[in-house]
Amino acid sequence: MHYLNISFSHKNSTLEVREKLSYKDDNATKGCLTKLNAGEAINESILISTCNRMEVFCSCNDIAGATQHIFEMLAARSGVSIEELEGRADIFDDSSAIHHLFSVASSLDSMVVGETQIAGQLRDAFRFSYDNGFCGQKLARAMHHAFKCAAKVRNATDISSKPVSIASVAVAKLKSVLESVEGKKALVIGVGEMSEITAKHLLSSGADVYIMNRTRENAQKLAYDCGAKVLDYSELANAINEFEILFTATSAPEPIITDEIIKSCDFERYWFDLALPRDINYHKGDKINLYVIDDLKSIVDENIGLREESARKAHGIIGRSTVEFFEWLNTLNVEPMIKEIYQKAFEAAHIESERVIKKGYIPREYETQAKKMAEQAMKRFLHQMSAKMRSVSEESKADMVTSAVQFLIQKDKNDMPDKYKCEHALNIIEGKTN
């Protein structure tokens, strides 16, 4: 079994390419995962699709075959040639795939280092794949340890001491081009986490914030939670020509703001499109300052510089965690444990044979036969047990069984070698990762 990760991110792909590769709804994601797992080389897969990355993380039995299958599937859907996809993608396998996953979970690979959204996005991606039967034990093990690693990074560094996100960076960019946002009307379209963070930052800066969403009830809930106001989605065409400040981060598959509804205004407008695919398709007029995700790089680079020391420390933690993960995986191999059990059993058989001979219960001339009989009794006793251990090694409860056996046969250990249990998937889904 191998781990494989094929990554398209802000580091190697333009916004246009990431847009074509994005999966914005459950049906599209389910279709992708179905096709991924249909490949002979792939047995489990997770799809991670955010504003800054689209990644396929899978376990496979053939790295080359799985890689080819993934590129063919992505090319067919996106319209981007296989040659271009291969030229852009970062491909990680086995230890490098785990190292990359741990880096993503710890926000070291994010555009905004230390941002807090990626953990939730990864958890949601795993939850969807697991709940729909596209991944199981193999990827759950890796995800479980990825969140453990991320927790270590948070606890041991200051990388997330001042939580940041693309949304907070966008508001910072707005404040850098305006003298003040206090008292200015701002429209936030969408009700996801990005919109919520944006609204809270704008409100804390004194802006007069309105929330808009296709489902008014959801807009009202977010507005109530943040202390903002609500504007009906039917007012979209008028609102974009009345508000000076606009942030949009919806999950719409097509642009919601196009040239057809944009009118010229005699005041400057500051628009931030934080969605992928993009919400704004704008080609005409002036006095509109449009910023998309990749335009925020200058502030992002400053953020990286400020967090450089914490990032170095975090990379060390990720490296050690990767090694520990594979060391732990090796402990799940039942064959060394079966061998050790037999060795301990034969030692006990030899000791007992020697004891009965010394006591005179069996004549010394029958020593060889006595030891052979004791060994044979042990083999007969252990045969069913060892067969059961081998059969369970690929089942969901293997981790629990192997940990218990290790505890029993390693007398010098005071604790289980790892508290990793078969309910790890539920722990991840419920957010119990610390």
PDB file of N, CA and C in Angstrom, residues 79-129:
ATOM      1  N   GLY A  79     -10.816  20.326 -18.796  1.00  0.00           N
ATOM      2  CA  GLY A  79     -10.458  20.861 -20.104  1.00  0.00           C
ATOM      3  C   GLY A  79      -9.008  21.315 -20.172  1.00  0.00           C
ATOM      4  N   VAL A  80      -8.268  21.164 -19.084  1.00  0.00           N
ATOM      5  CA  VAL A  80      -6.838  21.478 -19.053  1.00  0.00           C
ATOM      6  C   VAL A  80      -6.072  20.230 -19.500  1.00  0.00           C
ATOM      7  N   SER A  81      -5.116  20.397 -20.391  1.00  0.00           N
ATOM      8  CA  SER A  81      -4.416  19.231 -20.947  1.00  0.00           C
ATOM      9  C   SER A  81      -3.639  18.487 -19.864  1.00  0.00           C
ATOM     10  N   ILE A  82      -3.449  17.191 -20.099  1.00  0.00           N
ATOM     11  CA  ILE A  82      -2.671  16.377 -19.172  1.00  0.00           C
ATOM     12  C   ILE A  82      -1.257  16.927 -19.059  1.00  0.00           C
ATOM     13  N   GLU A  83      -0.700  17.398 -20.169  1.00  0.00           N
ATOM     14  CA  GLU A  83       0.659  17.936 -20.158  1.00  0.00           C
ATOM     15  C   GLU A  83       0.765  19.134 -19.222  1.00  0.00           C
ATOM     16  N   GLU A  84      -0.214  20.030 -19.292  1.00  0.00           N
ATOM     17  CA  GLU A  84      -0.175  21.200 -18.404  1.00  0.00           C
ATOM     18  C   GLU A  84      -0.382  20.799 -16.947  1.00  0.00           C
ATOM     19  N   LEU A  85      -1.307  19.884 -16.709  1.00  0.00           N
ATOM     20  CA  LEU A  85      -1.549  19.429 -15.339  1.00  0.00           C
ATOM     21  C   LEU A  85      -0.292  18.797 -14.756  1.00  0.00           C
ATOM     22  N   GLU A  86       0.377  17.950 -15.556  1.00  0.00           N
ATOM     23  CA  GLU A  86       1.603  17.310 -15.077  1.00  0.00           C
ATOM     24  C   GLU A  86       2.698  18.333 -14.812  1.00  0.00           C
ATOM     25  N   GLY A  87       2.721  19.383 -15.636  1.00  0.00           N
ATOM     26  CA  GLY A  87       3.735  20.418 -15.464  1.00  0.00           C
ATOM     27  C   GLY A  87       3.510  21.275 -14.229  1.00  0.00           C
ATOM     28  N   ARG A  88       2.261  21.408 -13.827  1.00  0.00           N
ATOM     29  CA  ARG A  88       1.948  22.264 -12.678  1.00  0.00           C
ATOM     30  C   ARG A  88       1.921  21.498 -11.358  1.00  0.00           C
ATOM     31  N   ALA A  89       1.456  20.289 -11.363  1.00  0.00           N
ATOM     32  CA  ALA A  89       1.167  19.572 -10.117  1.00  0.00           C
ATOM     33  C   ALA A  89       2.418  19.280  -9.295  1.00  0.00           C
ATOM     34  N   ASP A  90       2.248  19.323  -8.001  1.00  0.00           N
ATOM     35  CA  ASP A  90       3.232  18.770  -7.081  1.00  0.00           C
ATOM     36  C   ASP A  90       2.759  17.360  -6.732  1.00  0.00           C
ATOM     37  N   ILE A  91       3.625  16.385  -6.960  1.00  0.00           N
ATOM     38  CA  ILE A  91       3.260  14.985  -6.729  1.00  0.00           C
ATOM     39  C   ILE A  91       4.078  14.446  -5.556  1.00  0.00           C
ATOM     40  N   PHE A  92       3.387  13.973  -4.552  1.00  0.00           N
ATOM     41  CA  PHE A  92       4.041  13.435  -3.358  1.00  0.00           C
ATOM     42  C   PHE A  92       3.610  11.984  -3.168  1.00  0.00           C
ATOM     43  N   ASP A  93       4.557  11.117  -2.833  1.00  0.00           N
ATOM     44  CA  ASP A  93       4.185   9.725  -2.564  1.00  0.00           C
ATOM     45  C   ASP A  93       4.834   9.244  -1.277  1.00  0.00           C
ATOM     46  N   ASP A  94       4.130   8.324  -0.610  1.00  0.00           N
ATOM     47  CA  ASP A  94       4.590   7.694   0.621  1.00  0.00           C
ATOM     48  C   ASP A  94       5.015   8.731   1.666  1.00  0.00           C
ATOM     49  N   SER A  95       6.278   8.745   2.107  1.00  0.00           N
ATOM     50  CA  SER A  95       6.665   9.649   3.202  1.00  0.00           C
ATOM     51  C   SER A  95       6.490  11.115   2.827  1.00  0.00           C
ATOM     52  N   SER A  96       6.761  11.478   1.574  1.00  0.00           N
ATOM     53  CA  SER A  96       6.589  12.880   1.172  1.00  0.00           C
ATOM     54  C   SER A  96       5.105  13.261   1.129  1.00  0.00           C
ATOM     55  N   ALA A  97       4.230  12.293   0.812  1.00  0.00           N
ATOM     56  CA  ALA A  97       2.789  12.556   0.814  1.00  0.00           C
ATOM     57  C   ALA A  97       2.293  12.825   2.235  1.00  0.00           C
ATOM     58  N   ILE A  98       2.776  12.043   3.191  1.00  0.00           N
ATOM     59  CA  ILE A  98       2.392  12.243   4.585  1.00  0.00           C
ATOM     60  C   ILE A  98       2.957  13.565   5.096  1.00  0.00           C
ATOM     61  N   HIS A  99       4.203  13.860   4.769  1.00  0.00           N
ATOM     62  CA  HIS A  99       4.814  15.130   5.185  1.00  0.00           C
ATOM     63  C   HIS A  99       4.017  16.308   4.642  1.00  0.00           C
ATOM     64  N   HIS A 100       3.600  16.210   3.376  1.00  0.00           N
ATOM     65  CA  HIS A 100       2.812  17.285   2.777  1.00  0.00           C
ATOM     66  C   HIS A 100       1.455  17.424   3.466  1.00  0.00           C
ATOM     67  N   LEU A 101       0.791  16.302   3.727  1.00  0.00           N
ATOM     68  CA  LEU A 101      -0.497  16.340   4.414  1.00  0.00           C
ATOM     69  C   LEU A 101      -0.360  17.007   5.781  1.00  0.00           C
ATOM     70  N   PHE A 102       0.677  16.640   6.527  1.00  0.00           N
ATOM     71  CA  PHE A 102       0.900  17.235   7.844  1.00  0.00           C
ATOM     72  C   PHE A 102       1.169  18.739   7.721  1.00  0.00           C
ATOM     73  N   SER A 103       1.872  19.142   6.674  1.00  0.00           N
ATOM     74  CA  SER A 103       2.151  20.572   6.451  1.00  0.00           C
ATOM     75  C   SER A 103       0.875  21.342   6.144  1.00  0.00           C
ATOM     76  N   VAL A 104       0.016  20.731   5.331  1.00  0.00           N
ATOM     77  CA  VAL A 104      -1.265  21.377   5.009  1.00  0.00           C
ATOM     78  C   VAL A 104      -2.115  21.513   6.265  1.00  0.00           C
ATOM     79  N   ALA A 105      -2.225  20.437   7.027  1.00  0.00           N
ATOM     80  CA  ALA A 105      -3.043  20.464   8.241  1.00  0.00           C
ATOM     81  C   ALA A 105      -2.541  21.485   9.244  1.00  0.00           C
ATOM     82  N   SER A 106      -1.226  21.701   9.262  1.00  0.00           N
ATOM     83  CA  SER A 106      -0.620  22.638  10.206  1.00  0.00           C
ATOM     84  C   SER A 106      -0.568  24.059   9.660  1.00  0.00           C
ATOM     85  N   SER A 107      -1.144  24.277   8.482  1.00  0.00           N
ATOM     86  CA  SER A 107      -1.230  25.577   7.791  1.00  0.00           C
ATOM     87  C   SER A 107       0.129  26.100   7.342  1.00  0.00           C
ATOM     88  N   LEU A 108       1.121  25.218   7.240  1.00  0.00           N
ATOM     89  CA  LEU A 108       2.437  25.634   6.748  1.00  0.00           C
ATOM     90  C   LEU A 108       2.452  25.773   5.238  1.00  0.00           C
ATOM     91  N   ASP A 109       1.498  25.141   4.561  1.00  0.00           N
ATOM     92  CA  ASP A 109       1.452  25.199   3.102  1.00  0.00           C
ATOM     93  C   ASP A 109       0.404  26.197   2.612  1.00  0.00           C
ATOM     94  N   SER A 110      -0.240  26.888   3.536  1.00  0.00           N
ATOM     95  CA  SER A 110      -1.293  27.839   3.169  1.00  0.00           C
ATOM     96  C   SER A 110      -0.696  29.136   2.630  1.00  0.00           C
ATOM     97  N   MET A 111      -1.489  29.863   1.851  1.00  0.00           N
ATOM     98  CA  MET A 111      -1.056  31.176   1.384  1.00  0.00           C
ATOM     99  C   MET A 111      -0.803  32.089   2.576  1.00  0.00           C
ATOM    100  N   VAL A 112      -1.697  32.017   3.559  1.00  0.00           N
ATOM    101  CA  VAL A 112      -1.522  32.765   4.809  1.00  0.00           C
ATOM    102  C   VAL A 112      -1.056  31.765   5.864  1.00  0.00           C
ATOM    103  N   VAL A 113       0.243  31.743   6.138  1.00  0.00           N
ATOM    104  CA  VAL A 113       0.784  30.791   7.106  1.00  0.00           C
ATOM    105  C   VAL A 113       0.177  31.045   8.479  1.00  0.00           C
ATOM    106  N   GLY A 114      -0.339  29.982   9.088  1.00  0.00           N
ATOM    107  CA  GLY A 114      -0.967  30.122  10.393  1.00  0.00           C
ATOM    108  C   GLY A 114      -2.461  30.331  10.336  1.00  0.00           C
ATOM    109  N   GLU A 115      -3.025  30.372   9.129  1.00  0.00           N
ATOM    110  CA  GLU A 115      -4.478  30.590   9.025  1.00  0.00           C
ATOM    111  C   GLU A 115      -5.232  29.425   9.666  1.00  0.00           C
ATOM    112  N   THR A 116      -6.407  29.714  10.130  1.00  0.00           N
ATOM    113  CA  THR A 116      -7.124  28.754  10.964  1.00  0.00           C
ATOM    114  C   THR A 116      -8.217  27.977  10.229  1.00  0.00           C
ATOM    115  N   GLN A 117      -8.471  28.308   8.984  1.00  0.00           N
ATOM    116  CA  GLN A 117      -9.581  27.667   8.271  1.00  0.00           C
ATOM    117  C   GLN A 117      -9.252  26.276   7.756  1.00  0.00           C
ATOM    118  N   ILE A 118      -7.982  26.021   7.446  1.00  0.00           N
ATOM    119  CA  ILE A 118      -7.636  24.797   6.743  1.00  0.00           C
ATOM    120  C   ILE A 118      -7.969  23.543   7.545  1.00  0.00           C
ATOM    121  N   ALA A 119      -7.844  23.610   8.866  1.00  0.00           N
ATOM    122  CA  ALA A 119      -8.147  22.419   9.676  1.00  0.00           C
ATOM    123  C   ALA A 119      -9.606  22.008   9.495  1.00  0.00           C
ATOM    124  N   GLY A 120     -10.506  22.981   9.526  1.00  0.00           N
ATOM    125  CA  GLY A 120     -11.923  22.686   9.313  1.00  0.00           C
ATOM    126  C   GLY A 120     -12.198  22.193   7.913  1.00  0.00           C
ATOM    127  N   GLN A 121     -11.501  22.752   6.929  1.00  0.00           N
ATOM    128  CA  GLN A 121     -11.696  22.321   5.544  1.00  0.00           C
ATOM    129  C   GLN A 121     -11.216  20.883   5.349  1.00  0.00           C
ATOM    130  N   LEU A 122     -10.094  20.539   5.955  1.00  0.00           N
ATOM    131  CA  LEU A 122      -9.608  19.160   5.879  1.00  0.00           C
ATOM    132  C   LEU A 122     -10.565  18.202   6.576  1.00  0.00           C
ATOM    133  N   ARG A 123     -11.039  18.617   7.740  1.00  0.00           N
ATOM    134  CA  ARG A 123     -11.971  17.757   8.483  1.00  0.00           C
ATOM    135  C   ARG A 123     -13.242  17.520   7.675  1.00  0.00           C
ATOM    136  N   ASP A 124     -13.747  18.576   7.029  1.00  0.00           N
ATOM    137  CA  ASP A 124     -14.952  18.429   6.212  1.00  0.00           C
ATOM    138  C   ASP A 124     -14.705  17.499   5.026  1.00  0.00           C
ATOM    139  N   ALA A 125     -13.524  17.629   4.406  1.00  0.00           N
ATOM    140  CA  ALA A 125     -13.193  16.771   3.261  1.00  0.00           C
ATOM    141  C   ALA A 125     -13.123  15.310   3.691  1.00  0.00           C
ATOM    142  N   PHE A 126     -12.496  15.059   4.836  1.00  0.00           N
ATOM    143  CA  PHE A 126     -12.425  13.681   5.337  1.00  0.00           C
ATOM    144  C   PHE A 126     -13.814  13.172   5.704  1.00  0.00           C
ATOM    145  N   ARG A 127     -14.586  13.986   6.390  1.00  0.00           N
ATOM    146  CA  ARG A 127     -15.924  13.567   6.820  1.00  0.00           C
ATOM    147  C   ARG A 127     -16.771  13.159   5.619  1.00  0.00           C
ATOM    148  N   PHE A 128     -16.718  13.964   4.559  1.00  0.00           N
ATOM    149  CA  PHE A 128     -17.525  13.667   3.374  1.00  0.00           C
ATOM    150  C   PHE A 128     -17.094  12.347   2.746  1.00  0.00           C
ATOM    151  N   SER A 129     -15.788  12.159   2.592  1.00  0.00           N
ATOM    152  CA  SER A 129     -15.292  10.941   1.962  1.00  0.00           C
ATOM    153  C   SER A 129     -15.598   9.712   2.819  1.00  0.00           C
TER     154      SER A 129
END
